[in-house]
């Protein structure tokens, strides 16, 4: 891949754009850097990493305007909070007023929503600068970020020094191009955007692992909060009963900062909890001896790579050695999660997609023989095979004669899966530690050999149950694989115990010292001192 | 642009003929009453009479300021699509938010109809594609509605005789909240359909499910009749459909489980080919609305924000008098006839009007009711007005009745004044009486002179009376009234005449 040369952005003193939100926020306050400079830097990086295909829409003009407004606030000494002036990106299945919202589908190409999703509004109200909308699998249906109409997202690690050093050309005849690996999905655009330092945080969505999976593959923190903690109003749904807005950041502390600005009851989403949410800063744990870490044996799933298994067990040892209680636990209904998810997901998809009929918004076919034929043609043209396939199965499961056998049964199994967690947490376990993915990211050419359904089925296996049970879970980048690619581990916590979950994650993050991605493009744009340059390897 | 709507309550009402469980104890008869009390002829087989089972699905619009699931307003006759929120338009990413007022209205309806109120009820999605259903599904309460198992007793008069009232009871299966679909306006000339998603048309809609069977046998296959837009047409449609099904079965045919439309011009039902057919609505739970929890005084949690919960007991306490209670109170309090109490309660605002008049007049309620039912109501009906719209206020009518009661005017004069008042020219009854010189002649002497003049002129009649035919005195009274243009008190005139004739 030939990289375009990018003009250098103005000097920013010693401020690194590789830092975390709290540091940048302090630098903004002290005037070491201005929101506009920060925004321009990120926009330049987006341009120079365009080949990643992480963004569907870059809202340069509005972003610069927002940065300007932020700058005025800082000058007045009245910033809105820690996120004021911080460049962020949003997955393209969240509604953004005035900026295209496509869901990476022909159905919504060119669709401009008249309103902001609650989470987007909250970020903007906090002064954040919205750089653009990130790429995904069509309507978030997928685990590779390869199945959207705007093409696949490339994992920034494909271009890292770490990966390039390790990679053996597959064969002389194959171009270098074929080595690039996927980001995972469906929030692959957001994960890549954060991973390539084009933004400080990004919103993803997580229905079966769509935030944690790409976070693991791209070496970033991916938080799926408890169902009901964050408003879904304005998130174009995949599975309403499992969807949660996800948070992708460079470090655990940043995830807590973003969570603090998003969480809380929304009158527009009746499934959000009424309790008042108190934003928190994460303490630095020094003593983990009172912690009980559960290792669910069922997560030793078929297909789990030996490398990941080794990282997982090392992590368990790390806790044990630090004095924590580490116990093997059982979540016996985990095996049924995949098939159960398949029924519930497709049923809700069939229902949620019914509104895309070409009448009011989105794509409309030229077919005008009758309203029915217009519907049919619109939906055939507007949806991909993957989406149509899920709609078809979902409608089948919801038929009167099948409802009891499939949907009702799946709901019962879902309850059993959720009860598994209740029992384990009831037994005194504080946090569960599991792998996030079965393996590190695979090359695109390998990935597309199997169809979307098979891949989603395999890839969601370790993340899905948390959605079934509505529990908070976070991916923490842990180590590099033998191929120089990120491996992440997942922590699953008790409902609404984000603070405890992230506190443990933060402790773990500090222990493992995950190496920073070394990208040529990023170096060019960073005038600061590269931190963590010595990649303290965990494995 | 289309929109999503205000919702309504609808309830399933089941009416049943003498079929089902009660038929066993019933002697066989040549005719059986159907649900509506009409007669169904004996089947040609002569074995058993037919019984009809009728279930009604009644859709009623809730009076609320905003829609069932969105904050947009509800307003009658608003310009098309002017009251449409993003949710109403089913824009991607929007979510339903349940309107508390609609829940309260449903609970109140449930209590009024003697239902069991479910402390926990659920919402479902009902799917079908139609242009005026922008989400592709309707949010309803299919599985666990707010209220179930109620009943409504009502009385009707036999053979149109008010004195022969019979009381019947219908069972209420359930009362549920349901989002309204939009309105399609078909423009055949330009072959296009326009959609209005305001959906606040203040309407009542009824679908009827009808089947016939022989008592003791399982129910027959039912048809659903739609497109019924008045109570009168409902009766016609049900009657027609029962007869159609019986004829069909007796001719060896079968009844199809289908949706039919009532054609009000032809007075018959015809199969619907449009959106209905046999649909699988693919019901599923609405995932964006948590179960609706209702509380009572016992279960109400402490420290709860009262704006966020619905308390059944609280609504129960605020339930207004139901019609049956109102009627009983009227009969007891005012001594009026039971059948009159029905009219007072059934006519919009008439009971309040009556009570207001009673409060302001010395006339006995029993006499007031005559003026209300025969004079006021007939005038109102003629002009299609409700009591509230009456040009004669309760105050003016009471004023008029007081003049009558005090003997200031005769009842025929009172009728004249009533006609004048109806014109609504702003005159008081007294002004009209003065203007038209309708007051009774109070001067005894003047009256005696007039009576004497009549006696002097009518020798023949006087002779007849003196000869024993006392009835003839009425003729003399009439003549006095004529002479006084109705301003003489007939009782007083009679007294004077009798006195003079006996002299």
mmCIF file of N, CA, C and O in Angstrom, chain A residues 338-394:
data_model
loop_
_atom_site.group_PDB
_atom_site.id
_atom_site.type_symbol
_atom_site.label_atom_id
_atom_site.label_comp_id
_atom_site.label_asym_id
_atom_site.label_seq_id
_atom_site.Cartn_x
_atom_site.Cartn_y
_atom_site.Cartn_z
ATOM 1 N N UNK A 338 -25.643 -19.089 20.910
ATOM 2 C CA UNK A 338 -25.589 -18.791 19.480
ATOM 3 C C UNK A 338 -26.923 -19.007 18.781
ATOM 4 O O UNK A 338 -27.440 -18.107 18.118
ATOM 5 N N UNK A 339 -27.490 -20.183 18.991
ATOM 6 C CA UNK A 339 -28.722 -20.512 18.273
ATOM 7 C C UNK A 339 -29.868 -19.655 18.800
ATOM 8 O O UNK A 339 -30.740 -19.190 18.049
ATOM 9 N N UNK A 340 -29.846 -19.405 20.086
ATOM 10 C CA UNK A 340 -30.859 -18.574 20.729
ATOM 11 C C UNK A 340 -30.772 -17.142 20.185
ATOM 12 O O UNK A 340 -31.775 -16.535 19.809
ATOM 13 N N UNK A 341 -29.558 -16.647 20.115
ATOM 14 C CA UNK A 341 -29.331 -15.299 19.591
ATOM 15 C C UNK A 341 -29.822 -15.202 18.149
ATOM 16 O O UNK A 341 -30.425 -14.208 17.752
ATOM 17 N N UNK A 342 -29.557 -16.238 17.395
ATOM 18 C CA UNK A 342 -29.940 -16.238 15.986
ATOM 19 C C UNK A 342 -31.445 -16.031 15.823
ATOM 20 O O UNK A 342 -31.891 -15.240 14.989
ATOM 21 N N UNK A 343 -32.222 -16.722 16.639
ATOM 22 C CA UNK A 343 -33.677 -16.604 16.542
ATOM 23 C C UNK A 343 -34.140 -15.212 16.984
ATOM 24 O O UNK A 343 -34.894 -14.532 16.278
ATOM 25 N N UNK A 344 -33.658 -14.779 18.158
ATOM 26 C CA UNK A 344 -34.116 -13.492 18.693
ATOM 27 C C UNK A 344 -33.663 -12.326 17.816
ATOM 28 O O UNK A 344 -34.413 -11.389 17.567
ATOM 29 N N UNK A 345 -32.436 -12.429 17.345
ATOM 30 C CA UNK A 345 -31.887 -11.359 16.521
ATOM 31 C C UNK A 345 -32.654 -11.238 15.216
ATOM 32 O O UNK A 345 -33.124 -10.159 14.863
ATOM 33 N N UNK A 346 -32.822 -12.345 14.517
ATOM 34 C CA UNK A 346 -33.476 -12.256 13.207
ATOM 35 C C UNK A 346 -34.944 -11.835 13.345
ATOM 36 O O UNK A 346 -35.455 -11.102 12.510
ATOM 37 N N UNK A 347 -35.588 -12.284 14.423
ATOM 38 C CA UNK A 347 -36.990 -11.905 14.626
ATOM 39 C C UNK A 347 -37.106 -10.384 14.784
ATOM 40 O O UNK A 347 -37.946 -9.741 14.149
ATOM 41 N N UNK A 348 -36.239 -9.813 15.615
ATOM 42 C CA UNK A 348 -36.309 -8.359 15.808
ATOM 43 C C UNK A 348 -35.865 -7.617 14.555
ATOM 44 O O UNK A 348 -36.397 -6.557 14.231
ATOM 45 N N UNK A 349 -34.903 -8.200 13.852
ATOM 46 C CA UNK A 349 -34.460 -7.579 12.601
ATOM 47 C C UNK A 349 -35.622 -7.528 11.610
ATOM 48 O O UNK A 349 -35.892 -6.490 10.998
ATOM 49 N N UNK A 350 -36.323 -8.645 11.486
ATOM 50 C CA UNK A 350 -37.456 -8.691 10.557
ATOM 51 C C UNK A 350 -38.446 -7.580 10.886
ATOM 52 O O UNK A 350 -38.967 -6.901 9.998
ATOM 53 N N UNK A 351 -38.681 -7.387 12.167
ATOM 54 C CA UNK A 351 -39.626 -6.371 12.607
ATOM 55 C C UNK A 351 -39.074 -4.954 12.391
ATOM 56 O O UNK A 351 -39.741 -4.095 11.822
ATOM 57 N N UNK A 352 -37.843 -4.755 12.830
ATOM 58 C CA UNK A 352 -37.255 -3.406 12.746
ATOM 59 C C UNK A 352 -37.058 -2.928 11.315
ATOM 60 O O UNK A 352 -37.089 -1.738 11.039
ATOM 61 N N UNK A 353 -36.815 -3.854 10.417
ATOM 62 C CA UNK A 353 -36.543 -3.477 9.033
ATOM 63 C C UNK A 353 -37.827 -3.234 8.247
ATOM 64 O O UNK A 353 -37.787 -2.799 7.100
ATOM 65 N N UNK A 354 -38.981 -3.530 8.881
ATOM 66 C CA UNK A 354 -40.250 -3.401 8.162
ATOM 67 C C UNK A 354 -40.530 -1.964 7.742
ATOM 68 O O UNK A 354 -41.214 -1.721 6.759
ATOM 69 N N UNK A 355 -39.954 -1.005 8.478
ATOM 70 C CA UNK A 355 -40.258 0.395 8.170
ATOM 71 C C UNK A 355 -39.578 0.883 6.895
ATOM 72 O O UNK A 355 -39.952 1.919 6.359
ATOM 73 N N UNK A 356 -38.594 0.141 6.437
ATOM 74 C CA UNK A 356 -37.897 0.575 5.216
ATOM 75 C C UNK A 356 -38.666 0.093 4.003
ATOM 76 O O UNK A 356 -38.386 -0.953 3.441
ATOM 77 N N UNK A 357 -39.701 0.866 3.656
ATOM 78 C CA UNK A 357 -40.574 0.450 2.563
ATOM 79 C C UNK A 357 -40.508 1.398 1.368
ATOM 80 O O UNK A 357 -41.243 1.261 0.410
ATOM 81 N N UNK A 358 -39.608 2.379 1.458
ATOM 82 C CA UNK A 358 -39.432 3.282 0.330
ATOM 83 C C UNK A 358 -40.439 4.420 0.275
ATOM 84 O O UNK A 358 -40.340 5.286 -0.580
ATOM 85 N N UNK A 359 -41.398 4.419 1.188
ATOM 86 C CA UNK A 359 -42.442 5.445 1.108
ATOM 87 C C UNK A 359 -41.987 6.790 1.638
ATOM 88 O O UNK A 359 -42.174 7.819 1.010
ATOM 89 N N UNK A 360 -41.380 6.756 2.819
ATOM 90 C CA UNK A 360 -41.117 8.028 3.479
ATOM 91 C C UNK A 360 -39.691 8.517 3.346
ATOM 92 O O UNK A 360 -39.437 9.707 3.286
ATOM 93 N N UNK A 361 -38.750 7.583 3.427
ATOM 94 C CA UNK A 361 -37.344 7.994 3.429
ATOM 95 C C UNK A 361 -36.522 6.857 2.856
ATOM 96 O O UNK A 361 -36.996 5.736 2.706
ATOM 97 N N UNK A 362 -35.280 7.165 2.574
ATOM 98 C CA UNK A 362 -34.390 6.136 2.070
ATOM 99 C C UNK A 362 -34.678 5.788 0.623
ATOM 100 O O UNK A 362 -35.415 6.493 -0.083
ATOM 101 N N UNK A 363 -34.085 4.692 0.197
ATOM 102 C CA UNK A 363 -34.189 4.286 -1.194
ATOM 103 C C UNK A 363 -35.634 3.967 -1.586
ATOM 104 O O UNK A 363 -36.383 3.420 -0.803
ATOM 105 N N UNK A 364 -36.004 4.361 -2.800
ATOM 106 C CA UNK A 364 -37.277 3.913 -3.349
ATOM 107 C C UNK A 364 -37.070 3.459 -4.788
ATOM 108 O O UNK A 364 -36.494 4.179 -5.607
ATOM 109 N N UNK A 365 -37.549 2.280 -5.055
ATOM 110 C CA UNK A 365 -37.389 1.722 -6.392
ATOM 111 C C UNK A 365 -38.253 2.482 -7.395
ATOM 112 O O UNK A 365 -39.262 3.081 -7.039
ATOM 113 N N UNK A 366 -37.850 2.428 -8.661
ATOM 114 C CA UNK A 366 -38.641 3.064 -9.716
ATOM 115 C C UNK A 366 -39.896 2.258 -10.047
ATOM 116 O O UNK A 366 -40.816 2.757 -10.684
ATOM 117 N N UNK A 367 -39.862 1.032 -9.609
ATOM 118 C CA UNK A 367 -41.009 0.140 -9.867
ATOM 119 C C UNK A 367 -42.292 0.792 -9.343
ATOM 120 O O UNK A 367 -42.368 1.161 -8.181
ATOM 121 N N UNK A 368 -43.288 0.969 -10.203
ATOM 122 C CA UNK A 368 -44.505 1.623 -9.710
ATOM 123 C C UNK A 368 -45.777 0.934 -10.182
ATOM 124 O O UNK A 368 -46.818 1.551 -10.323
ATOM 125 N N UNK A 369 -45.660 -0.375 -10.432
ATOM 126 C CA UNK A 369 -46.846 -1.113 -10.886
ATOM 127 C C UNK A 369 -47.926 -1.136 -9.808
ATOM 128 O O UNK A 369 -49.099 -0.996 -10.073
ATOM 129 N N UNK A 370 -47.477 -1.347 -8.578
ATOM 130 C CA UNK A 370 -48.410 -1.314 -7.457
ATOM 131 C C UNK A 370 -47.592 -0.996 -6.217
ATOM 132 O O UNK A 370 -46.365 -1.056 -6.246
ATOM 133 N N UNK A 371 -48.285 -0.656 -5.140
ATOM 134 C CA UNK A 371 -47.567 -0.349 -3.903
ATOM 135 C C UNK A 371 -46.758 -1.571 -3.465
ATOM 136 O O UNK A 371 -45.602 -1.452 -3.069
ATOM 137 N N UNK A 372 -47.374 -2.746 -3.588
ATOM 138 C CA UNK A 372 -46.699 -3.963 -3.146
ATOM 139 C C UNK A 372 -45.436 -4.240 -3.957
ATOM 140 O O UNK A 372 -44.401 -4.598 -3.409
ATOM 141 N N UNK A 373 -45.538 -4.040 -5.282
ATOM 142 C CA UNK A 373 -44.360 -4.320 -6.108
ATOM 143 C C UNK A 373 -43.273 -3.292 -5.843
ATOM 144 O O UNK A 373 -42.082 -3.577 -5.918
ATOM 145 N N UNK A 374 -43.692 -2.063 -5.493
ATOM 146 C CA UNK A 374 -42.713 -1.032 -5.145
ATOM 147 C C UNK A 374 -41.999 -1.421 -3.856
ATOM 148 O O UNK A 374 -40.770 -1.324 -3.762
ATOM 149 N N UNK A 375 -42.764 -1.890 -2.849
ATOM 150 C CA UNK A 375 -42.152 -2.362 -1.603
ATOM 151 C C UNK A 375 -41.088 -3.420 -1.898
ATOM 152 O O UNK A 375 -39.960 -3.349 -1.428
ATOM 153 N N UNK A 376 -41.530 -4.421 -2.646
ATOM 154 C CA UNK A 376 -40.674 -5.577 -2.891
ATOM 155 C C UNK A 376 -39.382 -5.156 -3.593
ATOM 156 O O UNK A 376 -38.282 -5.525 -3.179
ATOM 157 N N UNK A 377 -39.527 -4.343 -4.647
ATOM 158 C CA UNK A 377 -38.347 -3.925 -5.407
ATOM 159 C C UNK A 377 -37.445 -3.041 -4.549
ATOM 160 O O UNK A 377 -36.222 -3.170 -4.578
ATOM 161 N N UNK A 378 -38.055 -2.161 -3.774
ATOM 162 C CA UNK A 378 -37.277 -1.266 -2.913
ATOM 163 C C UNK A 378 -36.430 -2.072 -1.937
ATOM 164 O O UNK A 378 -35.234 -1.812 -1.753
ATOM 165 N N UNK A 379 -37.035 -3.054 -1.338
ATOM 166 C CA UNK A 379 -36.334 -3.827 -0.318
ATOM 167 C C UNK A 379 -35.288 -4.762 -0.941
ATOM 168 O O UNK A 379 -34.251 -5.026 -0.344
ATOM 169 N N UNK A 380 -35.587 -5.230 -2.153
ATOM 170 C CA UNK A 380 -34.615 -6.075 -2.829
ATOM 171 C C UNK A 380 -33.379 -5.251 -3.197
ATOM 172 O O UNK A 380 -32.246 -5.670 -3.006
ATOM 173 N N UNK A 381 -33.633 -4.034 -3.696
ATOM 174 C CA UNK A 381 -32.522 -3.184 -4.118
ATOM 175 C C UNK A 381 -31.785 -2.555 -2.936
ATOM 176 O O UNK A 381 -30.588 -2.329 -2.981
ATOM 177 N N UNK A 382 -32.523 -2.264 -1.889
ATOM 178 C CA UNK A 382 -31.954 -1.504 -0.781
ATOM 179 C C UNK A 382 -31.172 -2.329 0.228
ATOM 180 O O UNK A 382 -30.236 -1.830 0.852
ATOM 181 N N UNK A 383 -31.559 -3.575 0.403
ATOM 182 C CA UNK A 383 -30.903 -4.418 1.409
ATOM 183 C C UNK A 383 -29.936 -5.405 0.761
ATOM 184 O O UNK A 383 -30.202 -5.935 -0.316
ATOM 185 N N UNK A 384 -28.866 -5.707 1.471
ATOM 186 C CA UNK A 384 -27.927 -6.721 0.990
ATOM 187 C C UNK A 384 -28.509 -8.115 1.232
ATOM 188 O O UNK A 384 -29.516 -8.270 1.927
ATOM 189 N N UNK A 385 -27.860 -9.115 0.688
ATOM 190 C CA UNK A 385 -28.292 -10.504 0.895
ATOM 191 C C UNK A 385 -28.317 -10.848 2.372
ATOM 192 O O UNK A 385 -29.193 -11.568 2.835
ATOM 193 N N UNK A 386 -27.305 -10.341 3.103
ATOM 194 C CA UNK A 386 -27.214 -10.650 4.534
ATOM 195 C C UNK A 386 -28.459 -10.133 5.259
ATOM 196 O O UNK A 386 -29.099 -10.859 6.016
ATOM 197 N N UNK A 387 -28.810 -8.881 4.987
ATOM 198 C CA UNK A 387 -29.960 -8.283 5.663
ATOM 199 C C UNK A 387 -31.233 -9.012 5.253
ATOM 200 O O UNK A 387 -32.056 -9.377 6.099
ATOM 201 N N UNK A 388 -31.377 -9.271 3.955
ATOM 202 C CA UNK A 388 -32.592 -9.934 3.481
ATOM 203 C C UNK A 388 -32.708 -11.332 4.072
ATOM 204 O O UNK A 388 -33.787 -11.787 4.431
ATOM 205 N N UNK A 389 -31.559 -12.010 4.173
ATOM 206 C CA UNK A 389 -31.555 -13.360 4.744
ATOM 207 C C UNK A 389 -32.058 -13.344 6.186
ATOM 208 O O UNK A 389 -32.874 -14.178 6.584
ATOM 209 N N UNK A 390 -31.592 -12.350 6.969
ATOM 210 C CA UNK A 390 -32.030 -12.288 8.370
ATOM 211 C C UNK A 390 -33.516 -11.934 8.472
ATOM 212 O O UNK A 390 -34.218 -12.445 9.331
ATOM 213 N N UNK A 391 -33.975 -11.049 7.582
ATOM 214 C CA UNK A 391 -35.398 -10.688 7.600
ATOM 215 C C UNK A 391 -36.253 -11.919 7.320
ATOM 216 O O UNK A 391 -37.255 -12.173 7.997
ATOM 217 N N UNK A 392 -35.802 -12.688 6.351
ATOM 218 C CA UNK A 392 -36.547 -13.879 5.964
ATOM 219 C C UNK A 392 -36.622 -14.884 7.110
ATOM 220 O O UNK A 392 -37.700 -15.390 7.450
ATOM 221 N N UNK A 393 -35.473 -15.155 7.735
ATOM 222 C CA UNK A 393 -35.497 -16.128 8.845
ATOM 223 C C UNK A 393 -36.348 -15.589 9.983
ATOM 224 O O UNK A 393 -37.103 -16.332 10.588
ATOM 225 N N UNK A 394 -36.190 -14.313 10.268
ATOM 226 C CA UNK A 394 -36.927 -13.730 11.384
ATOM 227 C C UNK A 394 -38.422 -13.849 11.192
ATOM 228 O O UNK A 394 -39.157 -14.218 12.109
#
